[in-house]
PDB file of C-alpha atoms in Angstrom:
ATOM      1  CA  UNK G   1      44.209  19.460  -4.472  1.00 25.00           C
ATOM      2  CA  UNK G   2      41.399  17.977  -2.463  1.00 30.00           C
ATOM      3  CA  UNK G   3      39.454  14.862  -3.613  1.00 27.00           C
ATOM      4  CA  UNK G   4      36.172  13.577  -2.136  1.00 29.00           C
ATOM      5  CA  UNK G   5      36.884  10.235  -0.658  1.00 30.00           C
ATOM      6  CA  UNK G   6      33.547   9.424   0.950  1.00 32.00           C
ATOM      7  CA  UNK G   7      31.219  10.129   3.813  1.00 31.00           C
ATOM      8  CA  UNK G   8      32.278  10.319   7.360  1.00 29.00           C
ATOM      9  CA  UNK G   9      30.197   7.704   9.447  1.00 28.00           C
ATOM     10  CA  UNK G  10      30.231  10.162  12.406  1.00 32.00           C
ATOM     11  CA  UNK G  11      28.290  12.776  10.630  1.00 36.00           C
ATOM     12  CA  UNK G  12      26.283  12.286   7.453  1.00 36.00           C
ATOM     13  CA  UNK G  13      26.914  16.045   6.728  1.00 39.00           C
ATOM     14  CA  UNK G  14      30.511  15.603   6.678  1.00 37.00           C
ATOM     15  CA  UNK G  15      32.736  14.675   3.772  1.00 38.00           C
ATOM     16  CA  UNK G  16      36.216  13.352   4.105  1.00 35.00           C
ATOM     17  CA  UNK G  17      38.658  14.913   1.716  1.00 37.00           C
ATOM     18  CA  UNK G  18      42.283  13.788   1.019  1.00 36.00           C
ATOM     19  CA  UNK G  19      44.958  16.709   1.074  1.00 37.00           C
ATOM     20  CA  UNK G  20      48.064  16.828  -1.116  1.00 41.00           C
ATOM     21  CA  UNK G  21      49.950  15.133   1.707  1.00 42.00           C
ATOM     22  CA  UNK G  22      47.507  12.365   1.884  1.00 39.00           C
ATOM     23  CA  UNK G  23      46.048  13.222   5.166  1.00 37.00           C
ATOM     24  CA  UNK G  24      42.283  13.076   5.743  1.00 35.00           C
ATOM     25  CA  UNK G  25      40.443  16.531   6.545  1.00 39.00           C
ATOM     26  CA  UNK G  26      36.729  16.983   7.400  1.00 40.00           C
ATOM     27  CA  UNK G  27      34.708  19.506   5.716  1.00 48.00           C
ATOM     28  CA  UNK G  28      31.022  19.900   6.469  1.00 72.00           C
ATOM     29  CA  UNK G  29      28.552  20.436   3.508  1.00 78.00           C
ATOM     30  CA  UNK G  30      27.931  23.797   5.253  1.00 89.00           C
ATOM     31  CA  UNK G  31      31.325  24.865   5.104  1.00 90.00           C
ATOM     32  CA  UNK G  32      31.481  24.009   1.475  1.00 85.00           C
ATOM     33  CA  UNK G  33      28.395  26.137   0.924  1.00 87.00           C
ATOM     34  CA  UNK G  34      29.547  29.105   2.865  1.00 91.00           C
ATOM     35  CA  UNK G  35      32.519  29.065   0.724  1.00 89.00           C
ATOM     36  CA  UNK G  36      30.244  29.092  -2.445  1.00 86.00           C
ATOM     37  CA  UNK G  37      28.177  32.056  -0.912  1.00 91.00           C
ATOM     38  CA  UNK G  38      31.056  33.854   0.555  1.00 93.00           C
ATOM     39  CA  UNK G  39      30.481  37.072  -1.505  1.00 94.00           C
ATOM     40  CA  UNK G  40      26.950  37.022   0.182  1.00 95.00           C
ATOM     41  CA  UNK G  41      28.229  36.312   3.794  1.00 97.00           C
ATOM     42  CA  UNK G  42      31.582  37.838   4.042  1.00 97.00           C
ATOM     43  CA  UNK G  43      31.354  41.002   6.441  1.00 98.00           C
ATOM     44  CA  UNK G  44      27.622  40.860   6.388  1.00 98.00           C
ATOM     45  CA  UNK G  45      24.586  40.613   8.733  1.00 98.00           C
ATOM     46  CA  UNK G  46      23.291  37.101   8.117  1.00 98.00           C
ATOM     47  CA  UNK G  47      20.085  35.666   9.565  1.00 98.00           C
ATOM     48  CA  UNK G  48      19.449  31.775   9.303  1.00 98.00           C
ATOM     49  CA  UNK G  49      15.740  31.130   9.653  1.00 98.00           C
ATOM     50  CA  UNK G  50      14.529  27.835  11.218  1.00 97.00           C
ATOM     51  CA  UNK G  51      18.129  26.976  12.150  1.00 97.00           C
ATOM     52  CA  UNK G  52      17.624  23.666  14.268  1.00 96.00           C
ATOM     53  CA  UNK G  53      21.103  22.935  15.268  1.00 95.00           C
ATOM     54  CA  UNK G  54      22.522  26.232  13.831  1.00 96.00           C
ATOM     55  CA  UNK G  55      25.022  24.055  11.790  1.00 94.00           C
ATOM     56  CA  UNK G  56      24.827  26.587   8.949  1.00 96.00           C
ATOM     57  CA  UNK G  57      25.437  29.694  11.398  1.00 97.00           C
ATOM     58  CA  UNK G  58      28.499  28.016  12.915  1.00 96.00           C
ATOM     59  CA  UNK G  59      30.133  27.771   9.524  1.00 95.00           C
ATOM     60  CA  UNK G  60      29.010  31.278   8.454  1.00 97.00           C
ATOM     61  CA  UNK G  61      30.091  33.011  11.456  1.00 97.00           C
ATOM     62  CA  UNK G  62      33.799  32.630  10.502  1.00 96.00           C
ATOM     63  CA  UNK G  63      33.198  35.092   7.698  1.00 97.00           C
ATOM     64  CA  UNK G  64      30.068  37.071   8.685  1.00 98.00           C
ATOM     65  CA  UNK G  65      30.034  40.382  10.537  1.00 98.00           C
ATOM     66  CA  UNK G  66      27.248  39.001  12.708  1.00 98.00           C
ATOM     67  CA  UNK G  67      24.972  35.795  12.241  1.00 98.00           C
ATOM     68  CA  UNK G  68      21.659  35.762  13.964  1.00 98.00           C
ATOM     69  CA  UNK G  69      19.689  32.371  14.051  1.00 98.00           C
ATOM     70  CA  UNK G  70      16.194  31.703  14.916  1.00 98.00           C
ATOM     71  CA  UNK G  71      14.119  28.699  15.565  1.00 98.00           C
ATOM     72  CA  UNK G  72      10.729  28.032  17.094  1.00 97.00           C
ATOM     73  CA  UNK G  73      12.528  26.010  19.885  1.00 96.00           C
ATOM     74  CA  UNK G  74      15.919  25.874  21.497  1.00 96.00           C
ATOM     75  CA  UNK G  75      16.178  21.982  22.079  1.00 96.00           C
ATOM     76  CA  UNK G  76      18.186  21.109  19.068  1.00 95.00           C
ATOM     77  CA  UNK G  77      20.627  24.112  19.188  1.00 96.00           C
ATOM     78  CA  UNK G  78      24.354  23.025  19.164  1.00 95.00           C
ATOM     79  CA  UNK G  79      25.889  24.334  22.393  1.00 95.00           C
ATOM     80  CA  UNK G  80      28.902  25.811  20.460  1.00 95.00           C
ATOM     81  CA  UNK G  81      26.571  28.633  19.198  1.00 96.00           C
ATOM     82  CA  UNK G  82      26.260  30.295  22.721  1.00 94.00           C
ATOM     83  CA  UNK G  83      30.157  30.409  22.888  1.00 95.00           C
ATOM     84  CA  UNK G  84      30.421  32.419  19.695  1.00 95.00           C
ATOM     85  CA  UNK G  85      30.879  36.205  20.026  1.00 96.00           C
ATOM     86  CA  UNK G  86      29.191  36.977  16.554  1.00 97.00           C
ATOM     87  CA  UNK G  87      26.328  34.526  16.781  1.00 98.00           C
ATOM     88  CA  UNK G  88      23.040  35.312  18.403  1.00 98.00           C
ATOM     89  CA  UNK G  89      20.172  32.814  18.655  1.00 98.00           C
ATOM     90  CA  UNK G  90      16.813  33.712  19.486  1.00 98.00           C
ATOM     91  CA  UNK G  91      13.658  31.611  19.865  1.00 98.00           C
ATOM     92  CA  UNK G  92      11.485  33.006  17.432  1.00 98.00           C
ATOM     93  CA  UNK G  93       8.587  32.292  15.162  1.00 98.00           C
ATOM     94  CA  UNK G  94       9.725  32.962  11.661  1.00 98.00           C
ATOM     95  CA  UNK G  95       6.333  33.784  10.166  1.00 97.00           C
ATOM     96  CA  UNK G  96       6.158  36.702  12.931  1.00 97.00           C
ATOM     97  CA  UNK G  97       9.654  37.833  13.383  1.00 98.00           C
ATOM     98  CA  UNK G  98      10.333  40.854  15.778  1.00 97.00           C
ATOM     99  CA  UNK G  99      13.236  42.248  13.811  1.00 98.00           C
ATOM    100  CA  UNK G 100      13.224  45.844  12.423  1.00 97.00           C
ATOM    101  CA  UNK G 101      12.627  46.075   8.750  1.00 97.00           C
ATOM    102  CA  UNK G 102      15.576  45.782   6.433  1.00 98.00           C
ATOM    103  CA  UNK G 103      18.019  44.392   9.155  1.00 98.00           C
ATOM    104  CA  UNK G 104      19.681  41.839   7.466  1.00 98.00           C
ATOM    105  CA  UNK G 105      22.147  41.499   4.248  1.00 98.00           C
ATOM    106  CA  UNK G 106      21.736  37.849   3.701  1.00 97.00           C
ATOM    107  CA  UNK G 107      18.959  35.405   4.878  1.00 97.00           C
ATOM    108  CA  UNK G 108      19.455  31.631   4.723  1.00 97.00           C
ATOM    109  CA  UNK G 109      17.049  28.819   5.121  1.00 95.00           C
ATOM    110  CA  UNK G 110      19.085  25.648   5.206  1.00 94.00           C
ATOM    111  CA  UNK G 111      17.537  22.139   5.198  1.00 92.00           C
ATOM    112  CA  UNK G 112      14.300  23.525   6.675  1.00 94.00           C
ATOM    113  CA  UNK G 113      12.054  23.908   3.802  1.00 90.00           C
ATOM    114  CA  UNK G 114      10.133  20.837   4.613  1.00 91.00           C
ATOM    115  CA  UNK G 115       9.735  22.015   8.223  1.00 93.00           C
ATOM    116  CA  UNK G 116       8.298  25.349   7.233  1.00 94.00           C
ATOM    117  CA  UNK G 117       6.201  24.062   4.257  1.00 92.00           C
ATOM    118  CA  UNK G 118       2.902  24.801   6.104  1.00 93.00           C
ATOM    119  CA  UNK G 119       3.958  28.512   6.673  1.00 95.00           C
ATOM    120  CA  UNK G 120       6.128  29.015   3.533  1.00 92.00           C
ATOM    121  CA  UNK G 121       4.371  31.967   2.242  1.00 92.00           C
ATOM    122  CA  UNK G 122       4.235  33.795   5.449  1.00 96.00           C
ATOM    123  CA  UNK G 123       7.746  33.075   6.324  1.00 96.00           C
ATOM    124  CA  UNK G 124       8.874  34.216   2.859  1.00 94.00           C
ATOM    125  CA  UNK G 125       6.981  37.480   3.369  1.00 96.00           C
ATOM    126  CA  UNK G 126       8.556  37.972   6.588  1.00 97.00           C
ATOM    127  CA  UNK G 127      11.951  37.502   5.294  1.00 97.00           C
ATOM    128  CA  UNK G 128      11.565  39.842   2.533  1.00 96.00           C
ATOM    129  CA  UNK G 129      10.518  42.428   5.245  1.00 98.00           C
ATOM    130  CA  UNK G 130      13.787  42.177   7.232  1.00 98.00           C
ATOM    131  CA  UNK G 131      15.823  41.881   4.185  1.00 97.00           C
ATOM    132  CA  UNK G 132      17.795  44.881   3.170  1.00 97.00           C
ATOM    133  CA  UNK G 133      16.989  46.336  -0.412  1.00 96.00           C
ATOM    134  CA  UNK G 134      20.043  44.664  -2.178  1.00 94.00           C
ATOM    135  CA  UNK G 135      20.047  41.501  -0.100  1.00 95.00           C
ATOM    136  CA  UNK G 136      19.159  37.862  -0.999  1.00 94.00           C
ATOM    137  CA  UNK G 137      17.298  35.067   0.432  1.00 94.00           C
ATOM    138  CA  UNK G 138      18.851  31.485  -0.160  1.00 91.00           C
ATOM    139  CA  UNK G 139      16.786  28.305   0.192  1.00 90.00           C
ATOM    140  CA  UNK G 140      19.523  25.719   0.438  1.00 88.00           C
ATOM    141  CA  UNK G 141      18.747  21.962   0.506  1.00 84.00           C
ATOM    142  CA  UNK G 142      20.874  18.758   0.947  1.00 79.00           C
ATOM    143  CA  UNK G 143      17.787  16.691   2.044  1.00 76.00           C
ATOM    144  CA  UNK G 144      15.561  14.720  -0.383  1.00 76.00           C
ATOM    145  CA  UNK G 145      12.404  16.013   1.254  1.00 77.00           C
ATOM    146  CA  UNK G 146      13.582  19.580   0.818  1.00 79.00           C
ATOM    147  CA  UNK G 147      14.535  18.970  -2.780  1.00 75.00           C
ATOM    148  CA  UNK G 148      11.112  17.552  -3.669  1.00 77.00           C
ATOM    149  CA  UNK G 149       9.419  20.480  -2.355  1.00 80.00           C
ATOM    150  CA  UNK G 150      11.862  22.770  -4.204  1.00 78.00           C
ATOM    151  CA  UNK G 151      11.246  20.959  -7.411  1.00 75.00           C
ATOM    152  CA  UNK G 152       7.494  21.250  -6.669  1.00 78.00           C
ATOM    153  CA  UNK G 153       7.486  24.809  -6.166  1.00 76.00           C
ATOM    154  CA  UNK G 154      10.289  26.140  -8.497  1.00 69.00           C
ATOM    155  CA  UNK G 155      10.504  23.518 -11.123  1.00 66.00           C
ATOM    156  CA  UNK G 156      13.581  21.452 -12.321  1.00 52.00           C
ATOM    157  CA  UNK G 157      16.373  21.691 -10.081  1.00 48.00           C
ATOM    158  CA  UNK G 158      19.143  20.644 -12.719  1.00 46.00           C
ATOM    159  CA  UNK G 159      20.437  23.944 -13.694  1.00 43.00           C
ATOM    160  CA  UNK G 160      19.898  27.761 -13.882  1.00 39.00           C
ATOM    161  CA  UNK G 161      16.254  28.807 -13.895  1.00 34.00           C
ATOM    162  CA  UNK G 162      13.918  31.552 -15.240  1.00 33.00           C
ATOM    163  CA  UNK G 163      13.447  34.800 -13.361  1.00 33.00           C
ATOM    164  CA  UNK G 164      14.878  35.347  -9.913  1.00 36.00           C
ATOM    165  CA  UNK G 165      15.299  31.677  -9.346  1.00 38.00           C
ATOM    166  CA  UNK G 166      18.331  29.482  -9.945  1.00 39.00           C
ATOM    167  CA  UNK G 167      19.962  26.576  -8.513  1.00 43.00           C
ATOM    168  CA  UNK G 168      23.289  24.555  -7.929  1.00 44.00           C
ATOM    169  CA  UNK G 169      25.553  25.176 -10.988  1.00 42.00           C
ATOM    170  CA  UNK G 170      26.454  28.839 -10.216  1.00 42.00           C
ATOM    171  CA  UNK G 171      27.486  27.564  -6.660  1.00 43.00           C
ATOM    172  CA  UNK G 172      29.182  24.265  -7.520  1.00 41.00           C
ATOM    173  CA  UNK G 173      31.829  25.157  -9.785  1.00 38.00           C
ATOM    174  CA  UNK G 174      35.418  24.153  -9.021  1.00 34.00           C
ATOM    175  CA  UNK G 175      34.109  21.325  -6.943  1.00 37.00           C
ATOM    176  CA  UNK G 176      33.181  23.658  -4.096  1.00 39.00           C
ATOM    177  CA  UNK G 177      29.634  23.288  -4.144  1.00 38.00           C
ATOM    178  CA  UNK G 178      27.094  20.768  -2.829  1.00 42.00           C
ATOM    179  CA  UNK G 179      27.090  17.574  -4.848  1.00 42.00           C
ATOM    180  CA  UNK G 180      23.424  16.577  -4.107  1.00 50.00           C
ATOM    181  CA  UNK G 181      21.111  19.435  -3.354  1.00 62.00           C
ATOM    182  CA  UNK G 182      20.090  22.744  -4.442  1.00 74.00           C
ATOM    183  CA  UNK G 183      20.444  26.574  -3.883  1.00 79.00           C
ATOM    184  CA  UNK G 184      17.545  29.007  -4.793  1.00 80.00           C
ATOM    185  CA  UNK G 185      18.175  32.593  -4.647  1.00 82.00           C
ATOM    186  CA  UNK G 186      15.247  34.853  -4.051  1.00 83.00           C
ATOM    187  CA  UNK G 187      15.339  38.781  -4.023  1.00 82.00           C
ATOM    188  CA  UNK G 188      13.442  41.181  -2.155  1.00 78.00           C
TER     189      UNK G 188
END
């Protein structure tokens, strides 16, 4: 059984876990979140919006059929993305995507709410346009700036919420979820 032992000083988004044999293994927050969302990612067409380094895309690519990640610029992109066969990065304005309608099963906005706050409504409208009818959009945050905006927009972030929005608890059972953060699921 893995038990959290603290933060890895090399990467704030990496947790050190002790395995049953006492060895430490690294598990990034993105890997933990992908595990929680596996039914929404495994074998599916996934889009990560405002991807930055594309850390989430790298974690999701192990399970997804294909991951497309977009950002307004390429400067922060992790070089490993270009080496993955099932990840496609494109420089693109998320408020004016040039994808066909209903192209993606799952859309992820990971730690980017603060960065897109001024275009949130336009970006959400575009996400819904390119989302397949049965798909979901996930707003995921492990950053305080994003969490504050999520609370402001969607209300309390402590447990399940009314309507189409819910957070955290359903994705944090059995110690697999994010410890400090939120996940909000939106439909088409």
